[in-house]
mmCIF file of C-alpha atoms in Angstrom:
data_model
loop_
_atom_site.group_PDB
_atom_site.id
_atom_site.type_symbol
_atom_site.label_atom_id
_atom_site.label_comp_id
_atom_site.label_asym_id
_atom_site.label_seq_id
_atom_site.Cartn_x
_atom_site.Cartn_y
_atom_site.Cartn_z
ATOM 1 C CA MET A 208 4.316 10.678 -17.958
ATOM 2 C CA ASN A 209 3.077 10.389 -14.376
ATOM 3 C CA LYS A 210 4.088 6.889 -13.205
ATOM 4 C CA VAL A 211 5.975 5.763 -10.082
ATOM 5 C CA ILE A 212 7.159 2.385 -8.812
ATOM 6 C CA ILE A 213 7.849 2.304 -5.096
ATOM 7 C CA SER A 214 8.812 -0.514 -2.734
ATOM 8 C CA GLY A 215 8.472 -0.114 0.997
ATOM 9 C CA ARG A 216 6.857 -1.300 4.207
ATOM 10 C CA PHE A 217 3.560 -0.310 5.796
ATOM 11 C CA THR A 218 4.163 2.064 8.732
ATOM 12 C CA LYS A 219 0.803 1.066 10.279
ATOM 13 C CA ASP A 220 -2.303 -0.855 9.294
ATOM 14 C CA PRO A 221 -4.178 0.649 6.317
ATOM 15 C CA GLU A 222 -7.259 2.726 7.096
ATOM 16 C CA ILE A 223 -10.358 2.108 5.011
ATOM 17 C CA ARG A 224 -13.399 4.348 4.675
ATOM 18 C CA TYR A 225 -16.344 4.536 2.301
ATOM 19 C CA THR A 226 -17.788 7.389 0.279
ATOM 20 C CA GLN A 227 -21.509 8.149 0.423
ATOM 21 C CA SER A 228 -21.857 6.102 -2.769
ATOM 22 C CA LYS A 229 -20.211 3.099 -0.994
ATOM 23 C CA LYS A 230 -16.838 3.285 -2.796
ATOM 24 C CA ALA A 231 -13.951 2.046 -0.648
ATOM 25 C CA ILE A 232 -10.873 4.208 -0.117
ATOM 26 C CA ALA A 233 -7.796 2.866 1.682
ATOM 27 C CA SER A 234 -5.187 5.280 2.980
ATOM 28 C CA PHE A 235 -1.757 4.199 4.160
ATOM 29 C CA ARG A 236 1.864 5.270 4.439
ATOM 30 C CA LEU A 237 4.974 3.372 3.375
ATOM 31 C CA ALA A 238 8.483 3.723 4.730
ATOM 32 C CA VAL A 239 10.765 3.634 1.684
ATOM 33 C CA ASP A 240 14.504 2.957 2.032
ATOM 34 C CA ASP A 241 16.532 6.016 1.035
ATOM 35 C CA GLY A 242 20.075 4.733 1.554
ATOM 36 C CA LYS A 243 22.356 5.861 4.353
ATOM 37 C CA GLY A 244 23.174 9.289 5.671
ATOM 38 C CA LYS A 245 26.650 10.724 6.320
ATOM 39 C CA ASP A 246 26.554 9.173 9.796
ATOM 40 C CA GLY A 247 25.966 5.683 8.334
ATOM 41 C CA GLU A 248 22.417 5.468 9.673
ATOM 42 C CA LYS A 249 19.667 4.200 7.384
ATOM 43 C CA LYS A 250 17.363 6.876 6.002
ATOM 44 C CA ALA A 251 13.766 6.502 4.899
ATOM 45 C CA GLN A 252 11.163 8.533 3.084
ATOM 46 C CA PHE A 253 7.576 8.312 4.320
ATOM 47 C CA ILE A 254 5.102 8.449 1.449
ATOM 48 C CA ASP A 255 1.302 8.612 1.604
ATOM 49 C CA PHE A 256 -0.871 6.437 -0.656
ATOM 50 C CA GLU A 257 -4.527 5.970 -1.468
ATOM 51 C CA ALA A 258 -6.295 3.112 -3.219
ATOM 52 C CA TRP A 259 -9.872 2.977 -4.441
ATOM 53 C CA GLU A 260 -12.593 0.344 -4.661
ATOM 54 C CA ALA A 261 -11.410 -3.282 -5.111
ATOM 55 C CA ARG A 262 -7.733 -2.358 -4.572
ATOM 56 C CA ALA A 263 -8.671 -0.585 -1.331
ATOM 57 C CA GLU A 264 -10.501 -3.637 -0.033
ATOM 58 C CA LEU A 265 -7.635 -5.950 -1.050
ATOM 59 C CA ILE A 266 -5.106 -3.767 0.776
ATOM 60 C CA ASP A 267 -7.308 -3.573 3.866
ATOM 61 C CA ARG A 268 -7.776 -7.344 3.917
ATOM 62 C CA TYR A 269 -4.229 -8.547 3.285
ATOM 63 C CA PHE A 270 -1.777 -5.948 4.600
ATOM 64 C CA THR A 271 -0.732 -4.855 8.079
ATOM 65 C CA LYS A 272 1.977 -2.783 9.701
ATOM 66 C CA GLY A 273 5.479 -3.877 8.628
ATOM 67 C CA ASP A 274 4.430 -5.785 5.512
ATOM 68 C CA PRO A 275 6.582 -5.250 2.411
ATOM 69 C CA VAL A 276 4.888 -4.208 -0.818
ATOM 70 C CA GLN A 277 5.598 -2.792 -4.262
ATOM 71 C CA ILE A 278 3.214 -0.164 -5.635
ATOM 72 C CA ILE A 279 2.784 1.148 -9.162
ATOM 73 C CA GLY A 280 0.800 4.345 -9.267
ATOM 74 C CA LYS A 281 0.673 8.018 -10.116
ATOM 75 C CA VAL A 282 1.352 11.147 -8.102
ATOM 76 C CA VAL A 283 -1.741 13.237 -7.354
ATOM 77 C CA SER A 284 -2.102 16.603 -5.637
ATOM 78 C CA GLU A 285 -5.249 17.873 -4.007
ATOM 79 C CA ASN A 286 -5.968 21.494 -3.155
ATOM 80 C CA TRP A 287 -8.582 22.781 -0.723
ATOM 81 C CA THR A 288 -9.337 25.661 1.585
ATOM 82 C CA ASP A 289 -9.541 24.857 5.297
ATOM 83 C CA LYS A 290 -12.163 26.236 7.684
ATOM 84 C CA ASP A 291 -9.920 29.262 8.452
ATOM 85 C CA GLY A 292 -9.653 30.171 4.755
ATOM 86 C CA ASN A 293 -6.076 28.911 4.358
ATOM 87 C CA LYS A 294 -5.218 27.184 1.090
ATOM 88 C CA ARG A 295 -3.868 23.668 1.591
ATOM 89 C CA THR A 296 -2.243 21.106 -0.691
ATOM 90 C CA THR A 297 -1.462 17.442 -0.184
ATOM 91 C CA THR A 298 0.467 15.110 -2.466
ATOM 92 C CA LYS A 299 0.190 11.322 -2.466
ATOM 93 C CA VAL A 300 0.442 8.311 -4.746
ATOM 94 C CA ARG A 301 -2.781 6.811 -6.117
ATOM 95 C CA VAL A 302 -2.372 3.032 -6.405
ATOM 96 C CA GLU A 303 -2.799 1.534 -9.872
ATOM 97 C CA SER A 304 -1.386 -1.913 -9.088
ATOM 98 C CA ILE A 305 0.121 -3.675 -6.126
ATOM 99 C CA GLU A 306 2.440 -6.635 -5.717
ATOM 100 C CA TRP A 307 3.435 -8.446 -2.580
ATOM 101 C CA PRO A 308 5.927 -11.159 -1.700
ATOM 102 C CA LEU A 309 4.903 -14.798 -2.020
ATOM 103 C CA GLN A 310 4.835 -15.329 1.735
ATOM 104 C CA LYS A 311 1.843 -12.964 1.983
ATOM 105 C CA ALA A 312 -0.155 -15.080 -0.478
ATOM 106 C CA LYS A 313 0.216 -18.090 1.840
ATOM 107 C CA LYS A 314 -1.967 -16.358 4.421
ATOM 108 C CA GLU A 315 -4.994 -16.448 2.140
ATOM 109 C CA GLU A 316 -7.750 -18.643 3.491
ATOM 110 C CA GLY A 317 -8.348 -21.951 1.774
ATOM 111 C CA PHE A 318 -4.762 -22.585 0.695
ATOM 112 C CA GLU A 319 -2.789 -25.442 2.150
ATOM 113 C CA GLU A 320 0.943 -25.265 2.895
ATOM 114 C CA LEU A 321 3.063 -27.803 0.960
ATOM 115 C CA ASP A 322 6.200 -29.352 2.385
ATOM 116 C CA ASP A 323 9.480 -29.429 0.472
ATOM 117 C CA THR A 324 9.249 -33.045 -0.703
ATOM 118 C CA ASP A 325 8.374 -33.686 -4.325
ATOM 119 C CA ALA A 326 7.241 -37.286 -3.755
ATOM 120 C CA GLU A 327 3.502 -36.626 -3.880
ATOM 121 C CA LEU A 328 3.377 -33.905 -6.509
ATOM 122 C CA PRO A 329 1.548 -34.979 -9.697
ATOM 123 C CA PHE A 330 4.092 -33.387 -12.057
#
């Protein structure tokens, strides 16, 4: 089974591009906590991701550098030959679903912040 669940933070704003057939592709990298080293310093893994079509546009619209996120996806490898004839390989995670903390949802346009009082709630 090829399935991964990864939580991390965006290292920079996602980059979006479009294929010739107008399909969106978002590329981004997450910094993923990897515990502490022998010196007590925090360690991180930096993992590349790609998302296609509606997911790509969602990521481009709602996420920026530093934002936390949880990704469910699958590991994909791509092979190609560069212009000098060298064989190259890259490995990344293709996004299948994405979840973000509730505070990110508050930024969506058209939603109004509620205060902590229950007095005016209809339920």
